[in-house]
């Protein structure tokens, strides 16, 4: 999953709640931390229902709350990773920052899941569990961003999604693919051409509209790449893109109406709305929910830790457990793990990021997932 890039200087916020995107991009005063945390928790909420066989929130619209959270992560990432490149167009620095944000915490999740949680929840004996190659390969696969089909012997082998150890990790290689495309456009000089980036965003939306109705839930979810493309294009139009509360409010009933219509239309409208509303929430609103992030940036940690914790709760409580029980038990546990991850792993790792070479650059470390985060999560667990 990418997160907010922060730079020096705080542009004044207009009291009307209407701002131009380009005026706010250099501001540290934004709501991205809270937005990403909400998006990560939305994925947790969604999976609390799916893992016990209940219909997920927003199923009436042909999607899920988890998918919406992923869409937000990619929308935010498209804008801020694009800005990161513009401020520091160094190939080495670009990939070093991405790696330092994603890999240390992800490697920790892989090791802890395989060697601490796995032996506690597996249906196999300890000797049998540790004799299997899958046990030892799992952390390597997760760290190298190959989560598809990554299972642990006897772990979560019952329930509605047997064998799914950490389903949301599917989105991380998808986000890295988006980074790669943006990087290639950057080094080729095409990223600076507004017409090229806008055209790619339009093609991305068209592809998403065709792709989703003709694929499975797991494969079709990769359409969130379109949100990344639109976010990257929004940077090109930052001098003209106005974030206004009348537009934001109007988008809500439009999303409801199109959610009940043809799926291709919903995909396009909701993708555009996710991009616009994310930026409006981050830049046009006054500070929101800062108490939720006062202990650190927990969004990525919530995203990568939630699923194994939720699967453990379901295994203990039973497949017929209430989704609200899974939600209430998992949320504080996951949040504590996420804060611990931020303080002991993520933040120390980010101190090693290379200094930006551009004079105007500031703290441009991505903090999502896709994304985020921010790093970003699968709307339905079987996409792991």
Short mmCIF file of C-alpha atoms in Angstrom, two decimals:
data_model
loop_
_atom_site.label_atom_id
_atom_site.label_comp_id
_atom_site.label_asym_id
_atom_site.label_seq_id
_atom_site.Cartn_x
_atom_site.Cartn_y
_atom_site.Cartn_z
CA UNK A 1 0.00 0.00 0.00
CA UNK A 2 1.70 4.68 -0.40
CA UNK A 3 0.98 7.36 2.24
CA UNK A 4 1.22 11.05 2.66
CA UNK A 5 4.29 12.89 1.55
CA UNK A 6 4.88 15.90 3.74
CA UNK A 7 6.81 18.96 2.75
CA UNK A 8 7.73 22.27 4.26
CA UNK A 9 5.29 25.10 4.29
CA UNK A 10 1.62 25.32 5.20
CA UNK A 11 -0.56 27.09 2.64
CA UNK A 12 -3.48 28.95 4.22
CA UNK A 13 -6.77 27.08 4.20
CA UNK A 14 -9.73 28.98 2.84
CA UNK A 15 -12.50 29.31 5.41
CA UNK A 16 -15.12 28.24 2.88
CA UNK A 17 -13.82 24.68 2.86
CA UNK A 18 -12.78 25.09 -0.76
CA UNK A 19 -9.14 24.79 -1.75
CA UNK A 20 -7.11 24.26 -4.87
CA UNK A 21 -5.11 21.05 -4.73
CA UNK A 22 -1.88 22.72 -5.80
CA UNK A 23 -2.12 25.18 -2.91
CA UNK A 24 -2.17 22.41 -0.32
CA UNK A 25 0.29 19.84 -1.63
CA UNK A 26 3.19 21.40 0.26
CA UNK A 27 1.37 21.47 3.57
CA UNK A 28 2.09 19.32 6.60
CA UNK A 29 -1.36 20.18 7.92
CA UNK A 30 -3.56 17.49 6.38
CA UNK A 31 -5.76 14.57 7.38
CA UNK A 32 -3.99 11.78 5.52
CA UNK A 33 -2.94 9.90 8.66
CA UNK A 34 -6.54 9.66 9.86
CA UNK A 35 -7.85 8.87 6.38
CA UNK A 36 -5.46 5.95 5.96
CA UNK A 37 -6.30 4.64 9.42
CA UNK A 38 -10.01 4.72 8.58
CA UNK A 39 -9.31 2.91 5.30
CA UNK A 40 -7.29 0.19 7.04
CA UNK A 41 -9.97 -0.26 9.69
CA UNK A 42 -12.62 -0.46 6.96
CA UNK A 43 -10.81 -3.52 5.64
CA UNK A 44 -10.78 -5.03 9.13
CA UNK A 45 -14.51 -4.39 9.51
CA UNK A 46 -15.24 -5.93 6.12
CA UNK A 47 -13.30 -9.10 6.88
CA UNK A 48 -14.96 -9.44 10.29
CA UNK A 49 -18.12 -10.24 8.37
CA UNK A 50 -16.61 -12.28 5.55
CA UNK A 51 -14.67 -14.63 7.82
CA UNK A 52 -17.84 -15.82 9.54
CA UNK A 53 -19.87 -16.10 6.36
CA UNK A 54 -21.93 -12.91 6.67
CA UNK A 55 -22.55 -10.46 3.87
CA UNK A 56 -20.09 -7.62 4.06
CA UNK A 57 -21.00 -3.94 4.40
CA UNK A 58 -21.79 -2.33 1.02
CA UNK A 59 -22.65 -5.68 -0.58
CA UNK A 60 -25.89 -4.04 -1.76
CA UNK A 61 -23.77 -2.01 -4.17
CA UNK A 62 -21.88 -4.95 -5.60
CA UNK A 63 -18.76 -4.18 -3.61
CA UNK A 64 -17.51 -4.23 -0.02
CA UNK A 65 -16.30 -1.81 2.59
CA UNK A 66 -12.89 -3.46 2.31
CA UNK A 67 -12.72 -2.77 -1.38
CA UNK A 68 -13.57 0.86 -0.74
CA UNK A 69 -10.71 1.05 1.77
CA UNK A 70 -8.33 -0.33 -0.84
CA UNK A 71 -9.60 2.15 -3.39
CA UNK A 72 -8.81 5.00 -1.00
CA UNK A 73 -5.30 3.67 -0.41
CA UNK A 74 -4.53 3.57 -4.12
CA UNK A 75 -6.11 6.99 -4.70
CA UNK A 76 -3.89 8.54 -2.03
CA UNK A 77 -0.84 6.64 -3.19
CA UNK A 78 -1.20 7.77 -6.81
CA UNK A 79 -1.03 11.42 -5.85
CA UNK A 80 1.65 11.26 -3.18
CA UNK A 81 4.03 8.78 -4.81
CA UNK A 82 3.83 10.93 -7.95
CA UNK A 83 4.68 13.97 -5.86
CA UNK A 84 7.53 12.09 -4.21
CA UNK A 85 9.09 11.43 -7.60
CA UNK A 86 8.67 15.03 -8.72
CA UNK A 87 10.43 16.31 -5.61
CA UNK A 88 13.23 13.74 -5.69
CA UNK A 89 13.55 12.06 -9.11
CA UNK A 90 16.40 9.78 -8.08
CA UNK A 91 15.89 6.11 -9.01
CA UNK A 92 17.94 4.93 -6.06
CA UNK A 93 16.14 7.15 -3.57
CA UNK A 94 12.73 6.31 -5.00
CA UNK A 95 13.11 2.57 -4.47
CA UNK A 96 14.97 2.92 -1.19
CA UNK A 97 12.07 4.90 0.27
CA UNK A 98 9.51 2.41 -0.98
CA UNK A 99 11.49 -0.55 0.39
CA UNK A 100 12.06 1.02 3.79
CA UNK A 101 8.36 1.72 4.11
CA UNK A 102 7.10 -1.69 3.05
CA UNK A 103 9.64 -4.39 3.79
CA UNK A 104 10.74 -4.20 7.47
CA UNK A 105 7.23 -4.39 8.92
CA UNK A 106 6.16 -6.94 6.34
CA UNK A 107 9.12 -9.19 7.12
CA UNK A 108 8.27 -8.99 10.80
CA UNK A 109 4.68 -10.04 10.13
CA UNK A 110 5.92 -12.99 8.09
CA UNK A 111 8.34 -14.19 10.77
CA UNK A 112 5.90 -13.75 13.67
CA UNK A 113 3.07 -15.42 11.78
CA UNK A 114 5.17 -18.41 10.76
CA UNK A 115 7.14 -19.00 13.95
CA UNK A 116 4.96 -17.62 16.77
CA UNK A 117 1.33 -17.67 15.73
CA UNK A 118 1.55 -20.65 13.38
CA UNK A 119 2.65 -23.22 16.00
CA UNK A 120 -0.13 -22.04 18.33
CA UNK A 121 -3.00 -22.39 15.86
CA UNK A 122 -1.90 -25.19 13.52
CA UNK A 123 -3.75 -28.48 13.53
CA UNK A 124 -0.42 -30.30 13.16
CA UNK A 125 2.02 -31.36 15.83
CA UNK A 126 4.98 -29.00 16.41
CA UNK A 127 7.37 -31.50 14.86
CA UNK A 128 5.24 -31.94 11.77
CA UNK A 129 4.65 -28.21 11.43
CA UNK A 130 8.31 -27.28 11.56
CA UNK A 131 9.32 -30.11 9.27
CA UNK A 132 7.31 -28.67 6.37
CA UNK A 133 9.08 -26.50 3.82
CA UNK A 134 6.08 -24.16 3.64
CA UNK A 135 6.70 -23.06 7.22
CA UNK A 136 10.22 -21.84 6.43
CA UNK A 137 9.41 -20.44 3.01
CA UNK A 138 6.43 -18.40 4.21
CA UNK A 139 8.39 -15.43 5.68
CA UNK A 140 10.59 -15.31 2.58
CA UNK A 141 7.60 -15.27 0.25
CA UNK A 142 5.86 -12.57 2.24
CA UNK A 143 8.97 -10.40 2.43
CA UNK A 144 9.58 -10.75 -1.31
CA UNK A 145 5.94 -9.80 -2.01
CA UNK A 146 4.77 -13.18 -3.29
CA UNK A 147 1.73 -13.66 -1.02
CA UNK A 148 -0.48 -15.45 -3.55
CA UNK A 149 -0.96 -19.03 -2.36
CA UNK A 150 1.29 -18.47 0.67
CA UNK A 151 -0.10 -20.91 3.21
CA UNK A 152 1.17 -22.42 6.44
CA UNK A 153 0.76 -26.15 7.21
CA UNK A 154 -2.45 -26.77 9.15
CA UNK A 155 -2.97 -23.07 9.86
CA UNK A 156 -6.52 -21.80 9.49
CA UNK A 157 -7.39 -24.89 7.45
CA UNK A 158 -11.06 -24.75 8.42
CA UNK A 159 -13.74 -22.11 8.18
CA UNK A 160 -15.09 -20.13 5.27
CA UNK A 161 -11.64 -19.32 3.85
CA UNK A 162 -9.41 -22.31 4.66
CA UNK A 163 -5.72 -21.74 4.20
CA UNK A 164 -6.01 -17.94 3.95
CA UNK A 165 -3.31 -16.75 6.35
CA UNK A 166 -3.10 -13.08 5.36
CA UNK A 167 -5.41 -12.34 2.46
CA UNK A 168 -4.99 -8.53 2.31
CA UNK A 169 -1.34 -8.85 1.33
CA UNK A 170 -2.47 -9.50 -2.24
CA UNK A 171 -2.52 -5.74 -2.81
CA UNK A 172 1.14 -5.09 -2.00
CA UNK A 173 2.62 -6.50 -5.22
CA UNK A 174 -0.16 -4.71 -7.12
CA UNK A 175 0.89 -1.43 -5.55
CA UNK A 176 4.55 -2.10 -6.27
CA UNK A 177 3.56 -2.69 -9.89
CA UNK A 178 1.96 0.77 -9.87
CA UNK A 179 5.21 2.18 -8.46
CA UNK A 180 7.12 0.50 -11.26
CA UNK A 181 4.91 1.97 -13.98
CA UNK A 182 5.20 5.44 -12.46
CA UNK A 183 8.96 5.01 -12.15
CA UNK A 184 9.30 4.02 -15.81
CA UNK A 185 7.20 6.99 -16.87
CA UNK A 186 9.37 9.20 -14.71
CA UNK A 187 12.74 8.14 -16.05
CA UNK A 188 11.44 8.26 -19.62
CA UNK A 189 10.16 11.81 -19.20
CA UNK A 190 6.57 10.87 -20.04
CA UNK A 191 5.41 11.56 -16.50
CA UNK A 192 5.91 15.28 -17.13
CA UNK A 193 3.49 15.23 -20.05
CA UNK A 194 0.02 16.04 -18.82
CA UNK A 195 -1.69 14.62 -21.89
CA UNK A 196 0.08 11.27 -21.52
CA UNK A 197 -0.78 10.86 -17.85
CA UNK A 198 -4.37 11.98 -18.36
CA UNK A 199 -4.73 9.55 -21.25
CA UNK A 200 -3.40 6.70 -19.11
CA UNK A 201 -5.88 7.58 -16.36
CA UNK A 202 -8.77 7.50 -18.84
CA UNK A 203 -7.57 4.18 -20.22
CA UNK A 204 -7.27 2.88 -16.67
CA UNK A 205 -10.89 3.77 -15.94
CA UNK A 206 -12.04 2.18 -19.19
CA UNK A 207 -10.05 -0.96 -18.42
CA UNK A 208 -11.55 -1.14 -14.92
CA UNK A 209 -15.08 -0.79 -16.27
CA UNK A 210 -14.55 -3.74 -18.62
CA UNK A 211 -12.33 -5.80 -16.31
CA UNK A 212 -14.46 -6.04 -13.16
CA UNK A 213 -17.69 -7.50 -14.60
CA UNK A 214 -15.79 -10.20 -16.52
CA UNK A 215 -13.45 -11.50 -13.82
CA UNK A 216 -13.65 -13.06 -10.39
CA UNK A 217 -13.76 -11.00 -7.21
CA UNK A 218 -10.12 -11.82 -6.51
CA UNK A 219 -8.73 -10.90 -9.92
CA UNK A 220 -11.15 -8.07 -10.59
CA UNK A 221 -10.04 -6.25 -7.47
CA UNK A 222 -6.85 -5.21 -9.23
CA UNK A 223 -8.94 -2.50 -10.91
CA UNK A 224 -7.84 -0.28 -7.99
CA UNK A 225 -4.83 0.45 -10.19
CA UNK A 226 -7.15 2.85 -12.00
CA UNK A 227 -7.42 4.91 -8.80
CA UNK A 228 -3.62 5.14 -8.66
CA UNK A 229 -3.55 6.34 -12.27
CA UNK A 230 -6.24 8.96 -11.64
CA UNK A 231 -4.37 10.12 -8.54
CA UNK A 232 -1.16 10.51 -10.51
CA UNK A 233 -3.08 12.48 -13.14
CA UNK A 234 -4.61 14.69 -10.44
CA UNK A 235 -1.10 15.89 -9.63
CA UNK A 236 -0.75 17.04 -13.24
CA UNK A 237 -3.96 19.07 -12.87
CA UNK A 238 -3.21 20.30 -9.35
CA UNK A 239 -3.25 23.94 -10.45
CA UNK A 240 -6.84 23.58 -11.68
CA UNK A 241 -8.34 20.91 -9.43
CA UNK A 242 -10.57 22.59 -6.85
CA UNK A 243 -11.62 20.66 -3.74
CA UNK A 244 -15.00 22.07 -2.74
CA UNK A 245 -17.53 20.88 -0.20
CA UNK A 246 -20.55 21.24 -2.57
CA UNK A 247 -18.87 18.83 -4.99
CA UNK A 248 -17.95 16.46 -2.16
CA UNK A 249 -21.52 16.40 -0.84
CA UNK A 250 -22.97 15.94 -4.33
CA UNK A 251 -20.77 12.91 -4.93
CA UNK A 252 -22.36 10.95 -2.08
CA UNK A 253 -25.87 10.57 -3.59
CA UNK A 254 -24.29 10.08 -7.00
CA UNK A 255 -22.31 7.15 -5.62
CA UNK A 256 -25.46 5.66 -4.06
CA UNK A 257 -27.36 5.99 -7.33
CA UNK A 258 -24.62 4.54 -9.51
CA UNK A 259 -23.99 1.79 -6.97
CA UNK A 260 -27.45 0.48 -7.75
CA UNK A 261 -26.89 0.68 -11.50
CA UNK A 262 -24.67 -1.14 -14.01
CA UNK A 263 -21.40 -2.36 -12.52
CA UNK A 264 -19.13 -0.66 -15.07
CA UNK A 265 -20.71 2.69 -14.23
CA UNK A 266 -20.29 2.09 -10.49
CA UNK A 267 -16.63 1.19 -10.92
CA UNK A 268 -15.85 4.37 -12.84
CA UNK A 269 -17.87 6.74 -10.64
CA UNK A 270 -16.71 5.25 -7.35
CA UNK A 271 -13.08 5.34 -8.46
CA UNK A 272 -13.29 9.01 -9.38
CA UNK A 273 -15.23 9.76 -6.20
CA UNK A 274 -12.68 7.95 -4.04
CA UNK A 275 -9.91 10.09 -5.52
CA UNK A 276 -11.75 13.39 -5.13
CA UNK A 277 -13.21 12.71 -1.67
CA UNK A 278 -9.88 11.48 -0.32
CA UNK A 279 -8.13 14.70 -1.31
CA UNK A 280 -11.03 16.84 -0.12
CA UNK A 281 -11.02 15.09 3.27
CA UNK A 282 -7.25 15.43 3.57
CA UNK A 283 -6.82 19.02 2.42
CA UNK A 284 -10.10 20.94 2.58
CA UNK A 285 -11.36 19.88 6.00
CA UNK A 286 -9.94 21.16 9.28
CA UNK A 287 -7.98 18.67 11.43
CA UNK A 288 -10.07 15.57 12.06
CA UNK A 289 -9.53 12.78 14.60
CA UNK A 290 -5.94 13.63 15.46
CA UNK A 291 -6.36 11.82 18.80
CA UNK A 292 -6.51 8.56 16.83
CA UNK A 293 -3.01 9.06 15.46
CA UNK A 294 -1.30 10.71 18.41
CA UNK A 295 0.57 7.49 19.27
CA UNK A 296 1.87 6.93 15.75
CA UNK A 297 0.94 6.04 12.19
CA UNK A 298 -0.83 2.71 12.69
CA UNK A 299 -2.48 2.38 9.28
CA UNK A 300 0.04 0.06 7.60
CA UNK A 301 0.32 -2.05 10.74
CA UNK A 302 -3.45 -2.39 11.00
CA UNK A 303 -3.54 -3.47 7.39
CA UNK A 304 -0.88 -6.20 7.55
CA UNK A 305 -1.64 -7.53 11.04
CA UNK A 306 -5.45 -7.62 11.01
CA UNK A 307 -6.21 -10.73 9.01
CA UNK A 308 -4.17 -13.31 10.98
CA UNK A 309 -5.58 -11.88 14.22
CA UNK A 310 -9.13 -12.10 12.89
CA UNK A 311 -8.61 -15.65 11.66
CA UNK A 312 -7.35 -16.57 15.13
CA UNK A 313 -10.42 -15.04 16.76
CA UNK A 314 -12.68 -16.99 14.41
CA UNK A 315 -10.79 -20.23 15.09
CA UNK A 316 -11.23 -19.79 18.84
CA UNK A 317 -14.81 -18.50 18.75
CA UNK A 318 -16.05 -20.80 15.97
CA UNK A 319 -17.25 -20.25 12.43
CA UNK A 320 -20.70 -19.23 13.71
CA UNK A 321 -19.29 -16.37 15.77
CA UNK A 322 -20.88 -12.95 15.46
CA UNK A 323 -19.02 -10.60 13.13
CA UNK A 324 -19.38 -7.95 15.82
CA UNK A 325 -17.52 -10.20 18.26
CA UNK A 326 -14.67 -10.60 15.77
CA UNK A 327 -14.62 -6.85 15.22
CA UNK A 328 -14.66 -5.91 18.91
CA UNK A 329 -11.99 -8.43 19.90
CA UNK A 330 -9.69 -7.93 16.93
CA UNK A 331 -9.68 -4.12 16.75
CA UNK A 332 -7.77 -3.34 20.00
CA UNK A 333 -5.37 -6.25 19.53
CA UNK A 334 -4.55 -5.21 15.98
CA UNK A 335 -4.20 -1.55 16.96
CA UNK A 336 -1.70 -2.41 19.71
CA UNK A 337 0.29 -4.57 17.30
CA UNK A 338 0.22 -1.77 14.74
CA UNK A 339 1.42 0.87 17.19
CA UNK A 340 4.19 -1.47 18.34
CA UNK A 341 5.16 -2.06 14.73
CA UNK A 342 5.29 1.69 14.07
CA UNK A 343 7.40 2.51 17.10
CA UNK A 344 9.81 -0.44 17.04
CA UNK A 345 10.10 -1.26 13.33
CA UNK A 346 8.60 1.19 10.86
CA UNK A 347 9.69 4.51 12.32
CA UNK A 348 13.27 3.35 13.05
CA UNK A 349 13.52 1.98 9.50
CA UNK A 350 12.34 5.25 8.01
CA UNK A 351 15.16 7.10 9.72
CA UNK A 352 17.49 5.43 7.22
CA UNK A 353 15.74 6.77 4.14
CA UNK A 354 18.02 8.76 1.82
CA UNK A 355 17.91 12.51 1.96
CA UNK A 356 15.97 14.04 -0.93
CA UNK A 357 18.21 15.52 -3.57
CA UNK A 358 15.70 18.19 -4.61
CA UNK A 359 15.82 21.42 -2.66
CA UNK A 360 12.05 21.58 -2.21
CA UNK A 361 11.65 18.04 -0.96
CA UNK A 362 10.55 17.26 2.54
CA UNK A 363 9.32 14.13 4.25
CA UNK A 364 8.06 12.20 1.27
CA UNK A 365 7.87 8.78 2.81
CA UNK A 366 4.80 6.81 1.75
CA UNK A 367 2.88 5.61 4.79
CA UNK A 368 0.20 3.37 3.29
CA UNK A 369 -0.35 0.76 1.70
CA UNK A 370 -1.40 0.80 -0.59
CA UNK A 371 -2.35 1.87 0.05
CA UNK A 372 -2.13 2.48 1.61
CA UNK A 373 -2.60 2.05 3.45
CA UNK A 374 -1.17 2.07 1.74
CA UNK A 375 -0.67 -0.98 1.12
CA UNK A 376 -4.13 -2.06 0.49
CA UNK A 377 -6.50 -4.87 1.28
CA UNK A 378 -8.57 -7.39 -0.53
CA UNK A 379 -12.30 -6.85 -0.28
CA UNK A 380 -12.78 -10.59 0.07
CA UNK A 381 -10.31 -12.87 1.81
CA UNK A 382 -10.00 -15.57 -0.82
CA UNK A 383 -7.74 -13.35 -2.92
CA UNK A 384 -4.71 -14.23 -0.82
#
